[in-house]
Tab-separated table of C-alpha atoms in Angstrom:
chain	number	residue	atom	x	y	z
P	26	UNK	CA	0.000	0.000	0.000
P	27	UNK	CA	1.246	3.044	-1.206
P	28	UNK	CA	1.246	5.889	1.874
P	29	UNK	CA	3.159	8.957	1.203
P	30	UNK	CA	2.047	10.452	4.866
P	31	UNK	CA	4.493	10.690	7.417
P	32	UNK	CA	4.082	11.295	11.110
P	33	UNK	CA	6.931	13.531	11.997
P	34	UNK	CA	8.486	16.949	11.044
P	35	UNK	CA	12.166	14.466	11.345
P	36	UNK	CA	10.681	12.007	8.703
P	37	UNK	CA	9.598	15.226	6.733
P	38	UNK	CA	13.091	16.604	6.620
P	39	UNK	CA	15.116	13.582	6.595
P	40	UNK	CA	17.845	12.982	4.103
P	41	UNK	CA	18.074	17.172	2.998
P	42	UNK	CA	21.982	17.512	2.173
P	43	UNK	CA	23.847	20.640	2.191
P	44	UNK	CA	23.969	22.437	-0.587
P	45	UNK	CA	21.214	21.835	-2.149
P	46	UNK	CA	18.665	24.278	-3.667
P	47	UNK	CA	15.117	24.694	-2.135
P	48	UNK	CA	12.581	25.524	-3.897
P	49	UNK	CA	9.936	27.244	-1.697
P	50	UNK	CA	6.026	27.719	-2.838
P	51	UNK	CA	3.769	30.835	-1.275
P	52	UNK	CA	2.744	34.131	-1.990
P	53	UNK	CA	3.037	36.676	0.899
P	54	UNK	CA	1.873	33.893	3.641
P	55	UNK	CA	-0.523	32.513	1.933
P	56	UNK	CA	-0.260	28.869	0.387
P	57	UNK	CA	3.594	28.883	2.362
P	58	UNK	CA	4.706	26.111	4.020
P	59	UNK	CA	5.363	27.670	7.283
P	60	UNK	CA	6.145	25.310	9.347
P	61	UNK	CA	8.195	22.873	6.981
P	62	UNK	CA	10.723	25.773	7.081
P	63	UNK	CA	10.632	25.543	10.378
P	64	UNK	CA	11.354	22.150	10.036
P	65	UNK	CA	14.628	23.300	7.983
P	66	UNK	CA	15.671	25.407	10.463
P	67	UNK	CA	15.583	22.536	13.216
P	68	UNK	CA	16.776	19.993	10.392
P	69	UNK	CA	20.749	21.725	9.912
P	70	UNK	CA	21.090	21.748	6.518
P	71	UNK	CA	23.635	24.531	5.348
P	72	UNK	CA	24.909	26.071	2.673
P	73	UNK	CA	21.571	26.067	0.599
P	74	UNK	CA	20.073	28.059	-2.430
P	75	UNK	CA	16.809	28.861	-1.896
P	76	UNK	CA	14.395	30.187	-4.528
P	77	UNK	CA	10.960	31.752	-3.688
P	78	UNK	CA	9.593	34.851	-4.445
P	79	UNK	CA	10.495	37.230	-1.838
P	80	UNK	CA	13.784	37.148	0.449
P	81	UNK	CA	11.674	36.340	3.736
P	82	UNK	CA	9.593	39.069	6.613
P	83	UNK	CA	11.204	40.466	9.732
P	84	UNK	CA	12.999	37.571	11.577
P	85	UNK	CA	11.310	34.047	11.176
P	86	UNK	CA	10.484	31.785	8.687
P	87	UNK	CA	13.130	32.203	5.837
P	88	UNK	CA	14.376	35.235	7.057
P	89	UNK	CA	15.897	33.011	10.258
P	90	UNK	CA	16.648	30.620	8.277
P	91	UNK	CA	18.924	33.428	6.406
P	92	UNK	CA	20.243	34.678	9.624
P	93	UNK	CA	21.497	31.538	10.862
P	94	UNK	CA	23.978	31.524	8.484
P	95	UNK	CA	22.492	28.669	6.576
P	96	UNK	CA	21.442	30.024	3.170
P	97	UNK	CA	24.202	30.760	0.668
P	98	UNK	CA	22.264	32.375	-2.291
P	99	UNK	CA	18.941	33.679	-2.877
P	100	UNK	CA	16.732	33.383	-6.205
P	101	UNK	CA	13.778	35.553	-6.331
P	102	UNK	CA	11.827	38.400	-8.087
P	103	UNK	CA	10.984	40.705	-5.124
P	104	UNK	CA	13.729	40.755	-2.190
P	105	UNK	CA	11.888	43.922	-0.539
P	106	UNK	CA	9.114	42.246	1.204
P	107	UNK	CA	7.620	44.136	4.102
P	108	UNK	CA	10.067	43.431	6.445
P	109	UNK	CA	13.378	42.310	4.623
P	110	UNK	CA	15.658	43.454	7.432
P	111	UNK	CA	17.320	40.282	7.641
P	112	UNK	CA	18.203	39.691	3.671
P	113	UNK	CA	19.108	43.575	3.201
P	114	UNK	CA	21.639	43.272	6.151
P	115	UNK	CA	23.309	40.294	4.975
P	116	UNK	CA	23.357	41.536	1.591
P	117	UNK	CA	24.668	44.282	2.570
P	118	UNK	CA	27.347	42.627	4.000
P	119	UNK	CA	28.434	40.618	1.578
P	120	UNK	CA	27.315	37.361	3.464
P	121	UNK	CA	24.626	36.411	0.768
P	122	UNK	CA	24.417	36.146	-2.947
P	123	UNK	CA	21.066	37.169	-4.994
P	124	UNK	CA	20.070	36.322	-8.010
P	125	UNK	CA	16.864	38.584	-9.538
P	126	UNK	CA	14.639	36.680	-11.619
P	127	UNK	CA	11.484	38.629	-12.894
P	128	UNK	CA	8.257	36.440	-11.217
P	129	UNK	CA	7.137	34.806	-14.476
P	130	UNK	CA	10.551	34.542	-15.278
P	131	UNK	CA	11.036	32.100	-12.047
P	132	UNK	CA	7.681	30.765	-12.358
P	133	UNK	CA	8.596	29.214	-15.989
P	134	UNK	CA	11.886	28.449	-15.151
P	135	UNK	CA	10.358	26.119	-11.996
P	136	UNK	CA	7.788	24.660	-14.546
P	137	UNK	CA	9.987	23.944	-17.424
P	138	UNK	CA	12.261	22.478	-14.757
P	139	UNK	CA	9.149	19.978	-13.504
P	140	UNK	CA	8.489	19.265	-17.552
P	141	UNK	CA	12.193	18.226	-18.809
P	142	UNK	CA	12.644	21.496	-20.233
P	143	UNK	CA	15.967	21.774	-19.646
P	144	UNK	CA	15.840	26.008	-21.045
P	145	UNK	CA	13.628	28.298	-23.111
P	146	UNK	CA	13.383	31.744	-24.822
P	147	UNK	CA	11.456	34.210	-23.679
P	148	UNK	CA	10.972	38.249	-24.447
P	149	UNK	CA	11.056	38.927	-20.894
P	150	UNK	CA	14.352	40.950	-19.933
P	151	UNK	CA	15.139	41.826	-23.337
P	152	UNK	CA	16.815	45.122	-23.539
P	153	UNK	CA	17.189	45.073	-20.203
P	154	UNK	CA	20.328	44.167	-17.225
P	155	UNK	CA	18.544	40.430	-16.881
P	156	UNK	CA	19.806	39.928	-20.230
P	157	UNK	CA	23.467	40.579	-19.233
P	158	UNK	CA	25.560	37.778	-20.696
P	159	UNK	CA	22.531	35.719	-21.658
P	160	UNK	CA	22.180	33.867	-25.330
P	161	UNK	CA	20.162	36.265	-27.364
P	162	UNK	CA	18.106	34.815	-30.279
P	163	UNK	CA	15.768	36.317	-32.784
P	164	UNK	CA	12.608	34.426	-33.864
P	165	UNK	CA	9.923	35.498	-36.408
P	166	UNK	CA	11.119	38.995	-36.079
P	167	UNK	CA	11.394	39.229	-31.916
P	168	UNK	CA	14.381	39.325	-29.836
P	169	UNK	CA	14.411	36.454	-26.937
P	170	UNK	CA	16.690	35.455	-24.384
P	171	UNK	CA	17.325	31.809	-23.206
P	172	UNK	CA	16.595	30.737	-19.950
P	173	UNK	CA	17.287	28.240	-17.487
P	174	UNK	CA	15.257	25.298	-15.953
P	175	UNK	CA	15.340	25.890	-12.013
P	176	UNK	CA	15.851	22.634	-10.545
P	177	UNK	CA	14.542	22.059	-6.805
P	178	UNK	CA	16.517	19.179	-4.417
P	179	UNK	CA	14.018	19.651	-2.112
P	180	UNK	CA	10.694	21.832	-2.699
P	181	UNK	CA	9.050	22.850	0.200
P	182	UNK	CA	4.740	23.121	-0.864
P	183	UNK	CA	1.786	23.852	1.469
P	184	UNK	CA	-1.632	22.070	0.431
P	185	UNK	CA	-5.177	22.399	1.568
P	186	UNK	CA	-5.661	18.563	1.361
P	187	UNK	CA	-3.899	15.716	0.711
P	188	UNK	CA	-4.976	11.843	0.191
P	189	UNK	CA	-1.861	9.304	0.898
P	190	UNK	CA	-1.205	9.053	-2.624
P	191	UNK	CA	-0.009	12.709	-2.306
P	192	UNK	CA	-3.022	13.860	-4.157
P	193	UNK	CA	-3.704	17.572	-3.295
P	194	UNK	CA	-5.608	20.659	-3.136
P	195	UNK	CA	-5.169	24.033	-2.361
P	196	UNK	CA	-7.197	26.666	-1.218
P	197	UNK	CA	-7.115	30.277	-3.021
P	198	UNK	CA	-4.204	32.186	-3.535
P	199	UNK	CA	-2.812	29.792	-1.599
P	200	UNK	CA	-1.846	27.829	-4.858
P	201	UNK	CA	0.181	30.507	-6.185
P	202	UNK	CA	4.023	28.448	-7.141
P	203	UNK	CA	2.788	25.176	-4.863
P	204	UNK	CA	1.799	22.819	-8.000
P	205	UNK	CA	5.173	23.711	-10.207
P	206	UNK	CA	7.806	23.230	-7.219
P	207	UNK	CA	5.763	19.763	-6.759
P	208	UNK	CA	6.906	19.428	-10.414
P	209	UNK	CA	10.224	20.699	-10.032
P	210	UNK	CA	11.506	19.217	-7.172
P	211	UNK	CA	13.288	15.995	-6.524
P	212	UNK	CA	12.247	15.626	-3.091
P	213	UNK	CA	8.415	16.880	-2.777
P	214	UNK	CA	7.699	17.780	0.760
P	215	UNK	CA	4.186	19.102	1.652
P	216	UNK	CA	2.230	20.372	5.014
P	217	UNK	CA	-1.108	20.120	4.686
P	218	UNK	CA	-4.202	21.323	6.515
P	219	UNK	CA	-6.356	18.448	5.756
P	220	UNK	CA	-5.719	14.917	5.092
P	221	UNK	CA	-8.524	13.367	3.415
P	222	UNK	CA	-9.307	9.840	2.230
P	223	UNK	CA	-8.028	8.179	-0.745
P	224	UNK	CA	-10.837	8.874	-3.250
P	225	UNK	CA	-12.327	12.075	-1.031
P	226	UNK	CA	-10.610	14.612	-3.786
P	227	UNK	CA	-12.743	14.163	-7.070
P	228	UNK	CA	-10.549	12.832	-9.168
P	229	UNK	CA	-11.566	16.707	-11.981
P	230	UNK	CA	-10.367	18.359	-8.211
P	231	UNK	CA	-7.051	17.132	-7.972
P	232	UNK	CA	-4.512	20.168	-8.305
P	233	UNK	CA	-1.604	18.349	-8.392
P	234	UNK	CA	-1.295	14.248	-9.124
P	235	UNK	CA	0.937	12.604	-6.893
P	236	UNK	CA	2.778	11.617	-8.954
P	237	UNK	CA	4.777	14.945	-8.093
P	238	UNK	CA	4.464	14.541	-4.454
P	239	UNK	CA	7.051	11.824	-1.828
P	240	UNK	CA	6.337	13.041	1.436
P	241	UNK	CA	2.773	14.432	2.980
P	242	UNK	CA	2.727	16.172	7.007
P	243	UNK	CA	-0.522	16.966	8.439
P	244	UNK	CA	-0.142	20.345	9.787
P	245	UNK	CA	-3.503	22.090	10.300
P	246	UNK	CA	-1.717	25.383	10.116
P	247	UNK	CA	-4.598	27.307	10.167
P	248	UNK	CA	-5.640	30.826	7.851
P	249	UNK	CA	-2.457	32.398	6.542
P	250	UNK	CA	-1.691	35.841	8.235
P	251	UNK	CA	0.518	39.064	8.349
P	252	UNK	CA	2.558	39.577	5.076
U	21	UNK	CA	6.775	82.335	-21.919
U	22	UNK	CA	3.794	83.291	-19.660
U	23	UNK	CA	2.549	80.686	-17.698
U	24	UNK	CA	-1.014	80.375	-17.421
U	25	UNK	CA	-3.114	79.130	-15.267
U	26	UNK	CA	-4.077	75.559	-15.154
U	27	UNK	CA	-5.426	72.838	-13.005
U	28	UNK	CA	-3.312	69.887	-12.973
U	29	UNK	CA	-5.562	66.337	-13.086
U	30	UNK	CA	-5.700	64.649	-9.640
U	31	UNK	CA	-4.581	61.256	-8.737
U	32	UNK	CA	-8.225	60.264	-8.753
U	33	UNK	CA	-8.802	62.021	-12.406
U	34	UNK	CA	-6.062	60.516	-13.550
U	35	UNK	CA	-7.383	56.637	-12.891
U	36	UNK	CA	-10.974	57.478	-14.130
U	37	UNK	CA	-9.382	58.875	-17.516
U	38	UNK	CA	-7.601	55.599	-17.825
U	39	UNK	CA	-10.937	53.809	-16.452
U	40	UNK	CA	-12.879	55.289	-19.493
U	41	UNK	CA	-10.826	54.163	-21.939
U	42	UNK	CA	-11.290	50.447	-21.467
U	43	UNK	CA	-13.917	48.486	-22.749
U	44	UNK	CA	-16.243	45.983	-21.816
U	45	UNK	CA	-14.497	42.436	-22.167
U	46	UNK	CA	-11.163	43.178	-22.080
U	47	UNK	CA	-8.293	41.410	-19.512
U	48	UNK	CA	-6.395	44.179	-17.246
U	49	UNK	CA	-3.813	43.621	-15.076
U	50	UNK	CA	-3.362	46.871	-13.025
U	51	UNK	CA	0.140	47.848	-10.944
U	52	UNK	CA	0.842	48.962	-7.508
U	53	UNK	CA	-0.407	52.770	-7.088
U	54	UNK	CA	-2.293	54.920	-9.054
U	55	UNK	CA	-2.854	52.280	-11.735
U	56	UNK	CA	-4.706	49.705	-8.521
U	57	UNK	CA	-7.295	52.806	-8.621
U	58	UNK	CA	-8.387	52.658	-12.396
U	59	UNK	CA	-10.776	49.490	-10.805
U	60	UNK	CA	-12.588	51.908	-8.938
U	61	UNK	CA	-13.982	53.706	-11.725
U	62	UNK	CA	-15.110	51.143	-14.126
U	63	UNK	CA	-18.377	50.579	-13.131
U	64	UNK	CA	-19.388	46.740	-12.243
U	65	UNK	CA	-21.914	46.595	-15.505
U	66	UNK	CA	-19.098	47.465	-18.220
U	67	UNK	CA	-17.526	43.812	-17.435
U	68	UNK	CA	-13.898	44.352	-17.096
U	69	UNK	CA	-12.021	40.876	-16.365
U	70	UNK	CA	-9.072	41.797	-13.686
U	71	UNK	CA	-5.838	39.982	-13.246
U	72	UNK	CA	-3.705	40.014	-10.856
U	73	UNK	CA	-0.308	37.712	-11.377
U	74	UNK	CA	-0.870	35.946	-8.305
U	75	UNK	CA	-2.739	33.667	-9.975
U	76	UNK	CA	-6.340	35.514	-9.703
U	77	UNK	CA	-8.794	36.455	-12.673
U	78	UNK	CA	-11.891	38.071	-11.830
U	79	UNK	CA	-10.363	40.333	-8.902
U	80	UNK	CA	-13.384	42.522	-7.469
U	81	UNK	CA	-13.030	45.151	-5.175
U	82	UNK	CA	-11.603	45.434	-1.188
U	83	UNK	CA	-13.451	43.122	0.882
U	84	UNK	CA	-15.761	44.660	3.728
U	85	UNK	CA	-13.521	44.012	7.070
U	86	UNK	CA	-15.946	41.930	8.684
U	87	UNK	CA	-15.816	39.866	5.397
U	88	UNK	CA	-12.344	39.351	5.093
U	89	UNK	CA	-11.008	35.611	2.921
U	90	UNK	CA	-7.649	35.752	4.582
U	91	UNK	CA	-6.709	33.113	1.456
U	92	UNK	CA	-7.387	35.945	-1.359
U	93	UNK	CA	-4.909	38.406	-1.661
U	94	UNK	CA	-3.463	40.488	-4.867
U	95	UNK	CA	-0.428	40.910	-6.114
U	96	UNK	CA	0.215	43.954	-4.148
U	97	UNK	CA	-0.792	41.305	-0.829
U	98	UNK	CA	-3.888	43.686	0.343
U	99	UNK	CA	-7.081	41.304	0.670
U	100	UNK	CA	-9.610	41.635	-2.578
U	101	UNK	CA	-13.018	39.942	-3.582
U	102	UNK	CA	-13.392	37.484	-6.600
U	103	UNK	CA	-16.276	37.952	-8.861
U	104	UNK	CA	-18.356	35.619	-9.931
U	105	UNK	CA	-16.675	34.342	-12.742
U	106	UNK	CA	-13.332	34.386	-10.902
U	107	UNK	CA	-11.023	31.844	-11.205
U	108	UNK	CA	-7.547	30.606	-9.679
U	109	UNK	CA	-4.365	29.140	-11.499
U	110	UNK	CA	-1.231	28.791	-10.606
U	111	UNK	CA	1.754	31.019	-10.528
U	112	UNK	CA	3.248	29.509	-14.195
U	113	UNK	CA	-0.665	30.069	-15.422
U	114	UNK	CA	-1.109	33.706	-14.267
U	115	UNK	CA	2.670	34.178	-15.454
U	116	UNK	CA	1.291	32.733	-19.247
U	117	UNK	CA	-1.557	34.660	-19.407
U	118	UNK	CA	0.980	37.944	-19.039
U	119	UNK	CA	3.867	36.409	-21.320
U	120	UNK	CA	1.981	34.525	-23.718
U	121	UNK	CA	-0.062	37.693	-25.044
U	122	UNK	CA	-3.331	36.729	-23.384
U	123	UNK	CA	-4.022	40.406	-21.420
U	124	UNK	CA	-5.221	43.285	-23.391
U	125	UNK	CA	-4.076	45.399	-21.037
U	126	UNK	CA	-1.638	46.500	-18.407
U	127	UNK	CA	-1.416	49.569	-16.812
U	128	UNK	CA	1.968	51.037	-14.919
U	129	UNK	CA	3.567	53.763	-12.858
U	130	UNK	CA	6.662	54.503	-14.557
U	131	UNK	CA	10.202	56.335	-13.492
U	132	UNK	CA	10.276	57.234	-17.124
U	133	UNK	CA	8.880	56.419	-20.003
U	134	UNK	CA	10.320	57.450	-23.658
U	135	UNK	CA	8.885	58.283	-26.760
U	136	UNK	CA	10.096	55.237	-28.537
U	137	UNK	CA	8.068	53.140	-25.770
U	138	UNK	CA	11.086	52.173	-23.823
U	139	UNK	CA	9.619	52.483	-19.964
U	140	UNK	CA	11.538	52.188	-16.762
U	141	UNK	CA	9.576	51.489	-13.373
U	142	UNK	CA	12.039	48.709	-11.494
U	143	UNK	CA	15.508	50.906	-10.483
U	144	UNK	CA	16.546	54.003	-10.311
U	145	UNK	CA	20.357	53.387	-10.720
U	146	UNK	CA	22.526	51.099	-12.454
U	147	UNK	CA	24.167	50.257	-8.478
U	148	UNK	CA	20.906	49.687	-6.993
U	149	UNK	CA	22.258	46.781	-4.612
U	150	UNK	CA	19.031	44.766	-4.385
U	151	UNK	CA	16.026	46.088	-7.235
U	152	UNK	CA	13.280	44.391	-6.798
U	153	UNK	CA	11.542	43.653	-10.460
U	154	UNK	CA	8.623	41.410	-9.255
U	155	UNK	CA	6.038	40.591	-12.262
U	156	UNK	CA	6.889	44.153	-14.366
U	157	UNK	CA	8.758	43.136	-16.501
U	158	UNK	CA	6.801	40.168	-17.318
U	159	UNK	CA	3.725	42.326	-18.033
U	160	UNK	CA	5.247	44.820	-20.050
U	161	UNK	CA	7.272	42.727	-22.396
U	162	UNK	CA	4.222	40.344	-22.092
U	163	UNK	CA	0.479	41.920	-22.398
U	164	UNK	CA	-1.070	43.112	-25.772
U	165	UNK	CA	-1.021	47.369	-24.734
U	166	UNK	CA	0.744	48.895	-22.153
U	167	UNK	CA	-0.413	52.233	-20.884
U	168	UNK	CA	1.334	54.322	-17.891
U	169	UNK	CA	0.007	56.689	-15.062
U	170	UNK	CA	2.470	58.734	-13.946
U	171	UNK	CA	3.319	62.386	-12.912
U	172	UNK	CA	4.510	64.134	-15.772
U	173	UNK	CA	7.303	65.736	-13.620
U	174	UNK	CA	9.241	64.648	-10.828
U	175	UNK	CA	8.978	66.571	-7.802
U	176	UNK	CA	11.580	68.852	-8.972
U	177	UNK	CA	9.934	69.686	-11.968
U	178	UNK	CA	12.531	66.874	-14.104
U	179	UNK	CA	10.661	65.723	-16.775
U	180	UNK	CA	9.399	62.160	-16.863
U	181	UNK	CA	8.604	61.558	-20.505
U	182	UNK	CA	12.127	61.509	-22.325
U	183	UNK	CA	14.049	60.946	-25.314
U	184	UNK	CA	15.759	57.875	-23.364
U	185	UNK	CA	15.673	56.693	-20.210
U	186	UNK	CA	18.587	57.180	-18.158
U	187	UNK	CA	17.262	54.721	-15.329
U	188	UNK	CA	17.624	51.085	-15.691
U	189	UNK	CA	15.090	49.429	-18.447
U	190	UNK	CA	12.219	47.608	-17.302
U	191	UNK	CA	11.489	46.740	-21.402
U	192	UNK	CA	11.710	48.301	-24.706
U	193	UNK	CA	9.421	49.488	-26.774
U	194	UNK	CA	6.115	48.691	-25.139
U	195	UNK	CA	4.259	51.544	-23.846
U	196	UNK	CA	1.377	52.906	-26.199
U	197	UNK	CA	-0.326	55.605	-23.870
U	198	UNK	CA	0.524	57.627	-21.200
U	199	UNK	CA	-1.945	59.276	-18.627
U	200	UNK	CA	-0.163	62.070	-16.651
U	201	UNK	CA	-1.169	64.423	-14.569
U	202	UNK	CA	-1.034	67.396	-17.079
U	203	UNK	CA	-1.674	65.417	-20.570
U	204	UNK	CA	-2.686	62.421	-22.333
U	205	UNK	CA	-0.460	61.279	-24.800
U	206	UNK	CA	-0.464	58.315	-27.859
U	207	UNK	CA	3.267	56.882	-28.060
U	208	UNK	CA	3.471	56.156	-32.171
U	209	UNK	CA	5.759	56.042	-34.859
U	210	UNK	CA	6.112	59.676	-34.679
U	211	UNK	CA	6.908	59.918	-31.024
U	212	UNK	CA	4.380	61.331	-28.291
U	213	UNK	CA	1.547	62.465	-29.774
U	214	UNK	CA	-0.744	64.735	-27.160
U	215	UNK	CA	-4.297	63.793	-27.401
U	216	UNK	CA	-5.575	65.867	-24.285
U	217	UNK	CA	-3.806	68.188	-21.790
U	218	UNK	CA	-5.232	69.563	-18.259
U	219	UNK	CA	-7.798	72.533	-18.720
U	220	UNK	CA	-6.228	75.799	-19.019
U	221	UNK	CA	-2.648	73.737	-20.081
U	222	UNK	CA	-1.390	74.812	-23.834
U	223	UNK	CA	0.546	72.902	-25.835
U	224	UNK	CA	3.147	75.396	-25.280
U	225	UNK	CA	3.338	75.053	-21.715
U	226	UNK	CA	3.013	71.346	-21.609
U	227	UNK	CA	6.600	71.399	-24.039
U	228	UNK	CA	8.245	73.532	-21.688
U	229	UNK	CA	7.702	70.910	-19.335
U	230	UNK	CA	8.316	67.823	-21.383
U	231	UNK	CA	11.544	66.570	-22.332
U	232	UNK	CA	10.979	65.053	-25.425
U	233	UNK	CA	9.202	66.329	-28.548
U	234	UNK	CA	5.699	66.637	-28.240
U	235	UNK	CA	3.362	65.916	-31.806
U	236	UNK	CA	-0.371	67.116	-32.312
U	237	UNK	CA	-2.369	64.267	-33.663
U	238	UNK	CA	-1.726	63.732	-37.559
């Protein structure tokens, strides 16, 4: 029998190396799997990459993860969230390296990753410093530049259900970059507020197959809250 | 050159002028600012389909704070309303709809914006240590028209609308209207082309203030 839930944060994390890139899902705080990074934090692993969409808020969550010394580069469209005290100081000092993606940018990168794309051109960038040093190429009369897949080793995804086939839901904007670092990821971890019986998500209501999915944590996190 | 009087359009008439010019059906995704306020002033009957790159389509207005769905926020993270007719994807969907041609519509503040389209709204140096580019340049290499709200000055009285930007690009080539606060102006072949200026504003006055050539319509 096939049961992809597991009943600790330790089984969650288990087996994350150093070095290796995160991918992390959530908009603001919605849809983001709070308390798996958490779970990082407590886990050890150092020297990572991390790519999500903002740098991480005030001084939990990513942003501790940051100031423990344990992240080594950031990938992400928007490092000024609403409280990016953390990233700006290490920045600052030299302690952390950034890589700006624009958001579909990173959003297609993650996907093509999750669909054997290995790279792909797109006129986003073009003409501007994100297409520094990048392979320009013209088709049907437009100007591209390539980009790269963006591989996860782990990817870190909150759901609003899950069945122990990894099967899951989400609620809202709380899908936001969850179902493509599923896709991306080599090592699919997801917190979710429900777990549901095998069969309970229609099978037209299934967000992402799970197929994409290894290990499930039943964390009824509760709303989202505070951006 | 005297300068004669004139009333300068408001933030608020500067959003409704916008508003009026979009019609019923099409797809708008609307930036942070004064462009977030063009919503307000299409009424609910012209149906108006809102995006925001979060993954949302069908965005209504702020909810009422006792009716608050702490899992539907905007792009901008404030809570909103879905229509009915709304509709979630994800953030590779919402990112297609933008880059694969889908909107008719984005509106923009801008830094600059010059009169061969070329608009920048991300940076304001070269050294910025850590810009922060979000979905902009997505949406303006990305959606069918791209119009801009700005000021037509800085606060300094600098000029806004240029013969080339001198602050990093956000994309070239893209804008096709701008709504300031003293004019409205086409961005064609010919350059910026004024199509209405604040009451009381001449054309001459609106030069003095403009950097870059200013045409009447042909």
């Amino acid at each position: 029998m096939i049961d992809k839930t597991v009943q600790s944060m330790a089984d969650a994390m288990a087996g994350i190396k150093d070095g290796s890139t995160v991918l992390l899902a959530g908009f603001g705080s919605v849809g983001q799997p709070n308390a798996l990074i958490d779970g990082l934090i407590e886990q050890g692993a150092k020297d990572l990459t991390v790519a999500a969409n903002n740098a991480g808020s005030g001084h939990v969550g990513l942003a501790r993860l940051m100031e423990l010394g344990r992240v080594r580069k950031i990938v992400c469209s928007f490092p000024r969230s609403s409280d990016p005290v953390v990233f700006e100081t290490l920045y600052r000092a030299g302690k952390i390296e950034l890589e700006i993606v624009p958001q579909g940018t990173i959003a297609e990168r993650i996907r093509a990753a999750g669909a054997g794309v290995p790279a792909f051109f797109t006129a986003t960038g073009v003409g501007t410093k994100m297409a520094v040093g990048k392979e320009h190429r013209e088709i049907d009369g437009r100007t591209y530049i390539l980009e790269n897949a963006l591989y996860g080793d782990v990817g870190l995804v909150e759901a609003w259900e899950a069945d122990r086939w990894g099967n899951l839901t989400y609620k809202l904007a709380g899908r936001n970059f969850n179902p493509i670092v599923a896709m991306a990821s080599k090592l699919t971890i997801v917190q979710t507020q429900h777990v549901v019986g095998l069969g309970d998500i229609h099978p037209d209501h299934v967000h992402t197959p799970g197929i994409f999915v290894d290990r499930v944590l039943h964390i009824p996190y509760g709303d989202p809250g505070g951006f | 050159m005297s300068d004669s009087a004139f009333t300068p359009f408001n933030r608020v008439q500067m959003a409704q002028r916008a508003a009026a010019d979009i019609p019923e059906g099409w797809y708008v995704n609307l930036g942070i600012g004064i462009p977030t306020l063009v919503a307000d002033h299409v009424p609910l009957d012209r149906e108006v389909i809102f995006h925001s790159e979060n993954g949302i389509l069908g965005m209504g207005p702020a909810p009422a704070k006792d009716a608050i769905e702490p899992w539907l926020i905007n792009a901008g993270k404030q809570y909103i309303t879905l229509r009915q007719g709304g509709s979630i994807c994800h953030h590779a969907d919402s990112f297609a709809m933008i880059r694969g041609g889908h909107l008719d519509l984005c509106v923009l503040g801008a830094f600059q914006v010059a009169d061969n389209g070329d608009i920048a709204n991300w940076a304001t140096s070269e050294n910025d240590t850590a810009p922060a580019v979000g979905g902009a340049m997505d949406l303006a290499a990305g959606a069918k028209r791209l119009w801009v709200i700005m000021d037509h000055t800085t606060k300094d009285g600098t000029s806004k609308l240029v013969n080339k930007c001198s602050y990093p690009l956000t994309a070239e080539s893209c804008v096709k209207r701008v709504y300031t606060n003293l004019a409205t102006l086409d961005v064609t072949d010919r350059g910026f082309v004024v199509l209405g200026m604040a009451p009381g504003l001449t054309l001459e006055n609106l030069q003095a203030r403009t950097d870059a050539k200013l045409h009447l319509p042909a």
